[in-house]
Amino acid sequence: GPSDSTPIKDGALATGIAWLAKEGWRSLAEMTGDKIKGAKFTVTESKTNLVKFAVRYELDEPGVTAVIENYEVTPDQIRVAAEVQGDVSKIKVRFPALAFDGENAAQISINGAQASVALAGSRQTFTVESDAGIHLQRNGQWISSRNGFLEAIEGEISGQRVVYTLRPEMVAAPLPKKK
């Protein structure tokens, strides 16, 4: 689907959460190896059409001890429950939309807690489930990536936990490759 991530030196943007610290918003995407004390991966269920697993990141970060992400993966969607443990009262959920692939601009639409990005016959829908009152918005900054330019779609939430889903889909047959 039309999403991606960026190198840490170029803006550290990936799907997930950030928390408000004294120096501004912080996220796992910008953590260097010395800030992550450990990670634990646990599979809780594994079937043909359903995989559930959790990743717990232990952090060496002022006010934050860990970030826990619980994933539920089906053929139709990925559902994530993400939580920050520590002295945090506000989080931000982020989705890096592929805004331009070098040839075409994506069609990006946002309606409250849902964002949709369509490009080259596919669409990725990002929905915040745990806070229907959230207002996702484009941040207006393009960051270069291996596939083109990304723009963050993000929204702030009071508390330490968010649940969101990602749904990729084909909306048109892919164009044949030029010979």
Coordinates of N, CA and C in Angstrom, one line a residue:
G1 N 0.8 -1.2 0.0 CA 0.0 0.0 0.0 C 0.8 1.2 0.0
P2 N 0.3 2.4 -0.2 CA 1.0 3.6 -0.2 C 1.4 4.2 1.1
S3 N 2.3 3.5 1.8 CA 2.9 4.0 3.1 C 4.4 3.5 3.1
D4 N 5.2 4.0 4.0 CA 6.6 3.7 4.0 C 7.1 4.1 5.4
S5 N 8.5 4.2 5.5 CA 9.1 4.8 6.7 C 10.4 5.5 6.2
T6 N 11.0 6.2 7.1 CA 12.1 7.0 6.7 C 13.4 6.7 7.5
P7 N 14.6 7.0 7.1 CA 15.8 6.8 7.9 C 15.7 7.7 9.1
I8 N 16.3 7.3 10.2 CA 16.3 8.1 11.4 C 16.9 9.5 11.1
K9 N 18.0 9.7 10.3 CA 18.6 11.0 10.1 C 17.7 11.9 9.3
D10 N 16.7 11.4 8.6 CA 15.9 12.2 7.7 C 14.5 12.6 8.3
G11 N 14.3 12.2 9.6 CA 13.0 12.6 10.2 C 12.4 11.5 11.0
A12 N 12.9 10.3 11.0 CA 12.4 9.2 11.9 C 10.9 9.1 11.9
L13 N 10.3 8.7 10.8 CA 8.9 8.6 10.7 C 8.5 7.2 10.3
A14 N 7.6 6.6 11.2 CA 7.1 5.3 11.0 C 5.7 5.2 11.6
T15 N 4.9 4.2 11.1 CA 3.6 4.0 11.7 C 3.8 3.7 13.2
G16 N 3.0 4.4 14.1 CA 3.1 4.1 15.5 C 2.8 5.3 16.3
I17 N 3.3 5.2 17.6 CA 3.0 6.3 18.5 C 4.2 7.1 18.9
A18 N 4.0 8.3 19.4 CA 5.0 9.1 20.0 C 4.5 9.7 21.3
W19 N 5.3 10.1 22.2 CA 4.9 10.6 23.5 C 5.6 12.0 23.7
L20 N 4.9 12.8 24.4 CA 5.4 14.2 24.7 C 6.4 14.2 25.8
A21 N 7.6 14.6 25.5 CA 8.7 14.7 26.5 C 9.0 16.1 26.7
K22 N 9.9 16.4 27.6 CA 10.4 17.8 27.8 C 10.9 18.5 26.6
E23 N 11.7 17.7 25.8 CA 12.3 18.3 24.6 C 11.4 18.2 23.3
G24 N 10.2 17.7 23.5 CA 9.3 17.6 22.3 C 8.8 16.2 22.2
W25 N 8.2 15.9 21.0 CA 7.7 14.5 20.7 C 8.8 13.6 20.5
R26 N 8.7 12.4 21.1 CA 9.7 11.3 21.0 C 8.9 10.0 20.5
S27 N 9.6 9.2 19.7 CA 9.0 8.0 19.2 C 10.0 6.9 19.1
L28 N 9.6 5.6 19.0 CA 10.5 4.5 18.8 C 11.3 4.6 17.5
A29 N 10.7 5.2 16.5 CA 11.4 5.4 15.2 C 12.7 6.2 15.3
E30 N 12.8 7.1 16.3 CA 14.0 7.9 16.5 C 14.9 7.3 17.5
M31 N 14.6 6.2 18.2 CA 15.4 5.7 19.2 C 16.7 5.0 18.6
T32 N 17.8 5.4 19.2 CA 19.1 4.7 18.8 C 19.3 3.5 19.7
G33 N 20.2 2.7 19.3 CA 20.4 1.4 20.1 C 20.7 1.6 21.5
D34 N 21.3 2.7 21.9 CA 21.6 2.9 23.4 C 20.4 3.3 24.2
K35 N 19.3 3.7 23.5 CA 18.1 4.1 24.2 C 17.1 2.9 24.4
I36 N 17.3 1.9 23.6 CA 16.5 0.7 23.7 C 17.3 -0.4 24.5
K37 N 16.8 -0.6 25.7 CA 17.6 -1.5 26.6 C 17.3 -3.0 26.3
G38 N 16.2 -3.3 25.6 CA 15.8 -4.6 25.3 C 14.5 -4.7 24.6
A39 N 14.2 -5.8 23.9 CA 12.9 -6.0 23.2 C 12.6 -7.4 23.4
K40 N 11.3 -7.7 23.7 CA 10.8 -9.0 23.8 C 9.6 -9.2 22.9
F41 N 9.7 -10.3 22.1 CA 8.8 -10.7 21.1 C 8.0 -11.9 21.5
T42 N 6.7 -11.9 21.6 CA 5.9 -13.0 22.1 C 4.8 -13.3 21.1
V43 N 4.7 -14.5 20.6 CA 3.6 -14.9 19.7 C 2.5 -15.4 20.7
T44 N 1.3 -14.9 20.5 CA 0.2 -15.4 21.4 C -0.8 -16.3 20.7
E45 N -0.9 -16.2 19.3 CA -1.7 -17.0 18.5 C -1.2 -17.1 17.1
S46 N -1.3 -18.3 16.5 CA -0.8 -18.4 15.1 C -1.7 -19.4 14.4
K47 N -2.5 -18.9 13.5 CA -3.4 -19.7 12.7 C -3.2 -19.3 11.2
T48 N -3.8 -20.0 10.3 CA -3.7 -19.7 8.9 C -4.1 -18.2 8.6
N49 N -5.2 -17.8 9.1 CA -5.7 -16.4 8.8 C -5.7 -15.5 10.0
L50 N -4.9 -15.8 11.0 CA -4.8 -14.9 12.1 C -3.5 -15.1 12.9
V51 N -2.7 -14.1 13.0 CA -1.5 -14.1 13.8 C -1.6 -13.0 14.8
K52 N -1.3 -13.3 16.1 CA -1.3 -12.3 17.2 C 0.1 -12.4 17.8
F53 N 0.7 -11.2 18.0 CA 2.0 -11.2 18.7 C 2.1 -9.8 19.4
A54 N 3.1 -9.8 20.3 CA 3.4 -8.6 21.1 C 4.9 -8.3 21.0
V55 N 5.2 -7.0 21.0 CA 6.6 -6.6 21.1 C 6.6 -5.6 22.3
R56 N 7.5 -5.8 23.2 CA 7.7 -4.9 24.4 C 9.1 -4.4 24.3
Y57 N 9.2 -3.0 24.2 CA 10.5 -2.4 24.1 C 10.8 -1.7 25.5
E58 N 11.9 -2.1 26.1 CA 12.3 -1.5 27.4 C 13.2 -0.4 27.0
L59 N 12.9 0.8 27.5 CA 13.6 2.0 27.1 C 14.4 2.7 28.2
D60 N 15.5 3.3 27.8 CA 16.3 4.2 28.7 C 16.0 5.6 28.3
E61 N 14.8 6.1 28.7 CA 14.2 7.3 28.3 C 13.6 8.0 29.5
P62 N 13.9 9.3 29.7 CA 13.3 10.0 30.9 C 11.8 9.9 30.9
G63 N 11.2 9.4 32.0 CA 9.8 9.3 32.1 C 9.1 8.2 31.4
V64 N 9.8 7.4 30.6 CA 9.2 6.3 29.9 C 10.0 5.1 30.1
T65 N 9.3 4.0 30.6 CA 10.0 2.8 30.8 C 9.9 1.7 29.7
A66 N 8.8 1.8 29.0 CA 8.5 0.8 28.0 C 7.5 1.3 27.0
V67 N 7.5 0.7 25.8 CA 6.4 0.8 24.8 C 6.0 -0.6 24.4
I68 N 4.7 -0.9 24.5 CA 4.2 -2.2 24.2 C 3.3 -2.1 23.0
E69 N 3.5 -3.0 22.0 CA 2.7 -3.0 20.8 C 2.1 -4.4 20.6
N70 N 0.8 -4.5 20.6 CA 0.1 -5.8 20.4 C -0.5 -5.8 19.0
Y71 N -0.1 -6.8 18.2 CA -0.5 -6.9 16.8 C -1.4 -8.0 16.6
E72 N -2.4 -7.8 15.7 CA -3.4 -8.8 15.3 C -3.4 -8.7 13.7
V73 N -2.8 -9.7 13.1 CA -2.7 -9.6 11.6 C -3.6 -10.7 10.9
T74 N -4.4 -10.2 10.0 CA -5.3 -11.1 9.2 C -5.0 -10.8 7.8
P75 N -5.6 -11.5 6.8 CA -5.4 -11.2 5.4 C -6.0 -9.9 5.0
D76 N -6.9 -9.3 5.8 CA -7.5 -8.0 5.4 C -7.0 -6.8 6.1
Q77 N -6.4 -7.0 7.3 CA -5.9 -5.8 8.1 C -4.9 -6.1 9.1
I78 N -4.3 -5.1 9.6 CA -3.4 -5.2 10.8 C -4.0 -4.3 11.8
R79 N -4.2 -4.8 13.0 CA -4.8 -4.1 14.1 C -3.7 -4.0 15.2
V80 N -3.4 -2.8 15.7 CA -2.4 -2.6 16.7 C -2.9 -1.8 17.9
A81 N -2.6 -2.4 19.1 CA -2.9 -1.7 20.3 C -1.5 -1.3 20.9
A82 N -1.2 0.0 20.9 CA 0.1 0.5 21.4 C -0.1 1.3 22.7
E83 N 0.9 1.1 23.6 CA 0.8 1.7 24.9 C 2.2 2.2 25.3
V84 N 2.3 3.4 25.9 CA 3.5 3.9 26.5 C 3.4 3.7 28.0
Q85 N 4.4 3.1 28.7 CA 4.4 3.0 30.1 C 5.3 4.0 30.7
G86 N 4.9 4.8 31.7 CA 5.7 5.8 32.3 C 4.9 7.0 32.6
D87 N 5.5 8.1 32.8 CA 4.9 9.4 33.2 C 4.6 10.2 31.9
V88 N 3.5 9.7 31.2 CA 3.1 10.3 30.0 C 1.6 10.6 30.0
S89 N 1.1 11.8 29.7 CA -0.3 12.1 29.7 C -0.9 12.3 28.3
K90 N 0.0 12.3 27.3 CA -0.5 12.6 26.0 C 0.4 11.8 25.0
I91 N -0.3 11.2 24.0 CA 0.5 10.5 22.9 C 0.0 11.1 21.6
K92 N 0.8 10.8 20.6 CA 0.5 11.1 19.2 C 0.6 9.8 18.4
V93 N -0.5 9.6 17.5 CA -0.4 8.4 16.6 C 0.0 9.0 15.3
R94 N 0.9 8.2 14.6 CA 1.4 8.7 13.3 C 1.3 7.6 12.2
F95 N 1.0 8.1 11.0 CA 1.0 7.2 9.8 C 1.7 7.9 8.7
P96 N 2.8 7.3 8.2 CA 3.5 7.9 7.1 C 2.9 7.6 5.8
A97 N 2.3 8.6 5.2 CA 1.6 8.4 3.9 C 2.6 8.7 2.7
L98 N 2.6 7.8 1.8 CA 3.4 8.0 0.6 C 2.7 9.1 -0.3
A99 N 3.1 10.4 -0.1 CA 2.4 11.5 -0.8 C 2.7 11.6 -2.2
F100 N 4.0 11.2 -2.6 CA 4.4 11.4 -4.0 C 5.4 10.3 -4.3
D101 N 5.2 9.5 -5.4 CA 6.1 8.4 -5.7 C 7.2 8.7 -6.7
G102 N 7.4 10.0 -7.0 CA 8.3 10.5 -8.0 C 7.7 10.7 -9.4
E103 N 6.5 10.1 -9.5 CA 5.8 10.3 -10.8 C 4.3 10.8 -10.6
N104 N 3.7 10.3 -9.5 CA 2.3 10.6 -9.2 C 2.1 11.0 -7.8
A105 N 1.2 12.0 -7.6 CA 0.8 12.4 -6.2 C -0.3 11.5 -5.8
A106 N -0.3 11.1 -4.5 CA -1.3 10.3 -3.9 C -2.6 11.1 -3.6
Q107 N -3.7 10.5 -3.6 CA -5.0 11.1 -3.2 C -5.1 10.8 -1.7
I108 N -5.0 11.8 -0.9 CA -5.1 11.7 0.5 C -6.3 12.3 1.0
S109 N -7.2 11.5 1.7 CA -8.4 12.1 2.3 C -8.4 11.7 3.8
I110 N -8.9 12.7 4.6 CA -9.0 12.5 6.0 C -10.4 12.8 6.5
N111 N -11.0 12.0 7.3 CA -12.3 12.2 7.9 C -12.3 11.8 9.3
G112 N -12.0 12.8 10.2 CA -11.9 12.5 11.6 C -10.8 11.5 12.0
A113 N -11.2 10.3 12.4 CA -10.3 9.3 12.9 C -9.8 8.4 11.8
Q114 N -10.1 8.7 10.5 CA -9.8 7.8 9.4 C -9.1 8.6 8.3
A115 N -8.0 8.0 7.8 CA -7.2 8.6 6.7 C -7.1 7.5 5.6
S116 N -7.2 8.0 4.4 CA -7.1 7.0 3.2 C -6.1 7.6 2.2
V117 N -5.2 6.8 1.8 CA -4.2 7.2 0.8 C -4.3 6.3 -0.4
A118 N -4.6 6.8 -1.5 CA -4.7 6.0 -2.8 C -3.6 6.5 -3.8
L119 N -2.9 5.4 -4.3 CA -1.9 5.7 -5.3 C -1.6 4.4 -6.1
A120 N -1.6 4.6 -7.4 CA -1.2 3.5 -8.3 C -2.0 2.3 -8.2
G121 N -3.3 2.4 -8.0 CA -4.2 1.3 -8.0 C -4.4 0.6 -6.6
S122 N -3.8 1.2 -5.6 CA -3.9 0.6 -4.2 C -4.3 1.7 -3.3
R123 N -4.9 1.3 -2.2 CA -5.4 2.2 -1.2 C -5.0 1.7 0.2
Q124 N -4.5 2.5 1.1 CA -4.3 2.1 2.5 C -5.2 3.0 3.3
T125 N -5.9 2.4 4.2 CA -6.8 3.1 5.1 C -6.3 2.9 6.5
F126 N -6.1 4.0 7.2 CA -5.6 4.1 8.6 C -6.7 4.6 9.4
T127 N -7.1 3.8 10.5 CA -8.3 4.2 11.3 C -7.9 4.1 12.8
V128 N -8.1 5.2 13.5 CA -7.9 5.1 15.0 C -9.2 4.7 15.6
E129 N -9.2 3.5 16.2 CA -10.4 2.9 16.8 C -10.7 3.3 18.2
S130 N -9.7 3.6 19.0 CA -9.9 3.8 20.4 C -10.3 5.2 20.8
D131 N -10.2 6.1 19.8 CA -10.6 7.5 20.1 C -11.3 8.1 18.9
A132 N -12.6 7.9 18.8 CA -13.3 8.3 17.6 C -13.4 9.8 17.5
G133 N -13.1 10.5 18.6 CA -13.1 12.0 18.6 C -11.8 12.6 18.1
I134 N -10.8 11.8 17.8 CA -9.5 12.3 17.3 C -9.7 12.9 15.9
H135 N -8.9 13.9 15.6 CA -8.9 14.6 14.3 C -7.6 14.4 13.7
L136 N -7.4 13.4 12.9 CA -6.2 13.2 12.2 C -6.0 14.4 11.2
Q137 N -4.7 14.7 11.0 CA -4.4 15.8 10.1 C -3.0 15.5 9.4
R138 N -2.8 16.1 8.2 CA -1.6 16.1 7.6 C -0.6 17.1 8.2
N139 N 0.6 16.7 8.4 CA 1.5 17.7 9.0 C 2.2 18.7 8.1
G140 N 2.0 18.5 6.7 CA 2.5 19.5 5.8 C 4.0 19.4 5.4
Q141 N 4.7 18.5 6.0 CA 6.1 18.3 5.7 C 6.4 17.1 5.0
W142 N 7.1 17.2 3.9 CA 7.4 16.0 3.1 C 8.8 15.6 3.4
I143 N 9.0 14.3 3.6 CA 10.3 13.7 3.9 C 10.7 12.7 2.9
S144 N 11.9 12.8 2.3 CA 12.3 11.8 1.3 C 12.4 10.4 1.8
S145 N 12.0 9.4 1.0 CA 12.2 8.0 1.4 C 12.6 7.3 0.1
R146 N 12.9 6.0 0.2 CA 13.3 5.2 -0.9 C 12.3 5.1 -2.0
N147 N 11.0 5.4 -1.7 CA 9.9 5.2 -2.6 C 9.3 6.6 -3.1
G148 N 9.9 7.7 -2.6 CA 9.3 9.0 -3.0 C 9.4 9.9 -1.8
F149 N 8.2 10.6 -1.6 CA 8.1 11.5 -0.4 C 7.0 11.1 0.5
L150 N 7.2 11.1 1.8 CA 6.2 10.8 2.8 C 5.8 12.1 3.5
E151 N 4.5 12.0 3.9 CA 4.0 13.1 4.8 C 3.3 12.4 5.9
A152 N 3.5 12.9 7.1 CA 2.9 12.3 8.3 C 1.4 12.7 8.4
I153 N 0.6 11.7 8.7 CA -0.8 11.9 9.1 C -0.8 11.6 10.6
E154 N -1.3 12.5 11.4 CA -1.1 12.3 12.9 C -2.2 13.0 13.6
G155 N -2.4 12.5 14.9 CA -3.4 13.1 15.8 C -3.0 12.8 17.2
E156 N -3.3 13.8 18.1 CA -3.0 13.7 19.5 C -4.1 13.0 20.3
I157 N -3.8 12.3 21.3 CA -4.7 11.5 22.2 C -4.3 11.7 23.6
S158 N -5.2 12.0 24.5 CA -5.0 12.1 25.9 C -4.9 10.6 26.4
G159 N -3.9 10.4 27.3 CA -3.7 9.1 27.8 C -2.4 8.4 27.3
Q160 N -2.3 7.1 27.5 CA -1.1 6.4 27.1 C -1.3 5.3 26.1
R161 N -2.5 5.1 25.6 CA -2.8 3.9 24.8 C -3.7 4.3 23.6
V162 N -3.4 3.6 22.5 CA -4.2 3.8 21.3 C -4.4 2.5 20.5
V163 N -5.5 2.3 19.9 CA -5.7 1.2 19.0 C -6.0 1.7 17.6
Y164 N -5.3 1.2 16.6 CA -5.5 1.6 15.2 C -5.4 0.4 14.3
T165 N -6.0 0.6 13.1 CA -5.9 -0.5 12.1 C -5.4 0.1 10.8
L166 N -4.8 -0.8 10.0 CA -4.3 -0.5 8.7 C -4.9 -1.5 7.8
R167 N -5.6 -1.0 6.7 CA -6.3 -1.9 5.8 C -5.8 -1.6 4.3
P168 N -5.0 -2.4 3.8 CA -4.6 -2.3 2.4 C -5.6 -2.9 1.4
E169 N -5.7 -2.3 0.3 CA -6.6 -2.9 -0.7 C -6.3 -2.4 -2.1
M170 N -6.6 -3.3 -3.1 CA -6.4 -2.9 -4.5 C -7.7 -2.3 -4.9
V171 N -7.6 -1.1 -5.5 CA -8.8 -0.4 -6.0 C -8.9 -0.5 -7.5
A172 N -7.8 -0.9 -8.2 CA -7.8 -1.0 -9.6 C -6.7 -2.0 -10.0
A173 N -6.8 -2.6 -11.1 CA -5.8 -3.5 -11.6 C -4.5 -2.7 -11.8
P174 N -3.4 -3.3 -11.5 CA -2.1 -2.5 -11.7 C -1.9 -2.4 -13.2
L175 N -1.3 -1.2 -13.6 CA -1.0 -1.0 -15.0 C 0.1 -1.9 -15.5
P176 N 0.1 -2.3 -16.7 CA 1.1 -3.2 -17.2 C 2.4 -2.4 -17.3
K177 N 3.5 -3.1 -17.0 CA 4.8 -2.5 -17.1 C 5.2 -2.1 -18.5
K178 N 5.8 -1.0 -18.7 CA 6.2 -0.5 -20.0 C 7.4 -1.4 -20.5
K179 N 7.4 -1.8 -21.8 CA 8.5 -2.6 -22.3 C 9.6 -1.8 -22.9

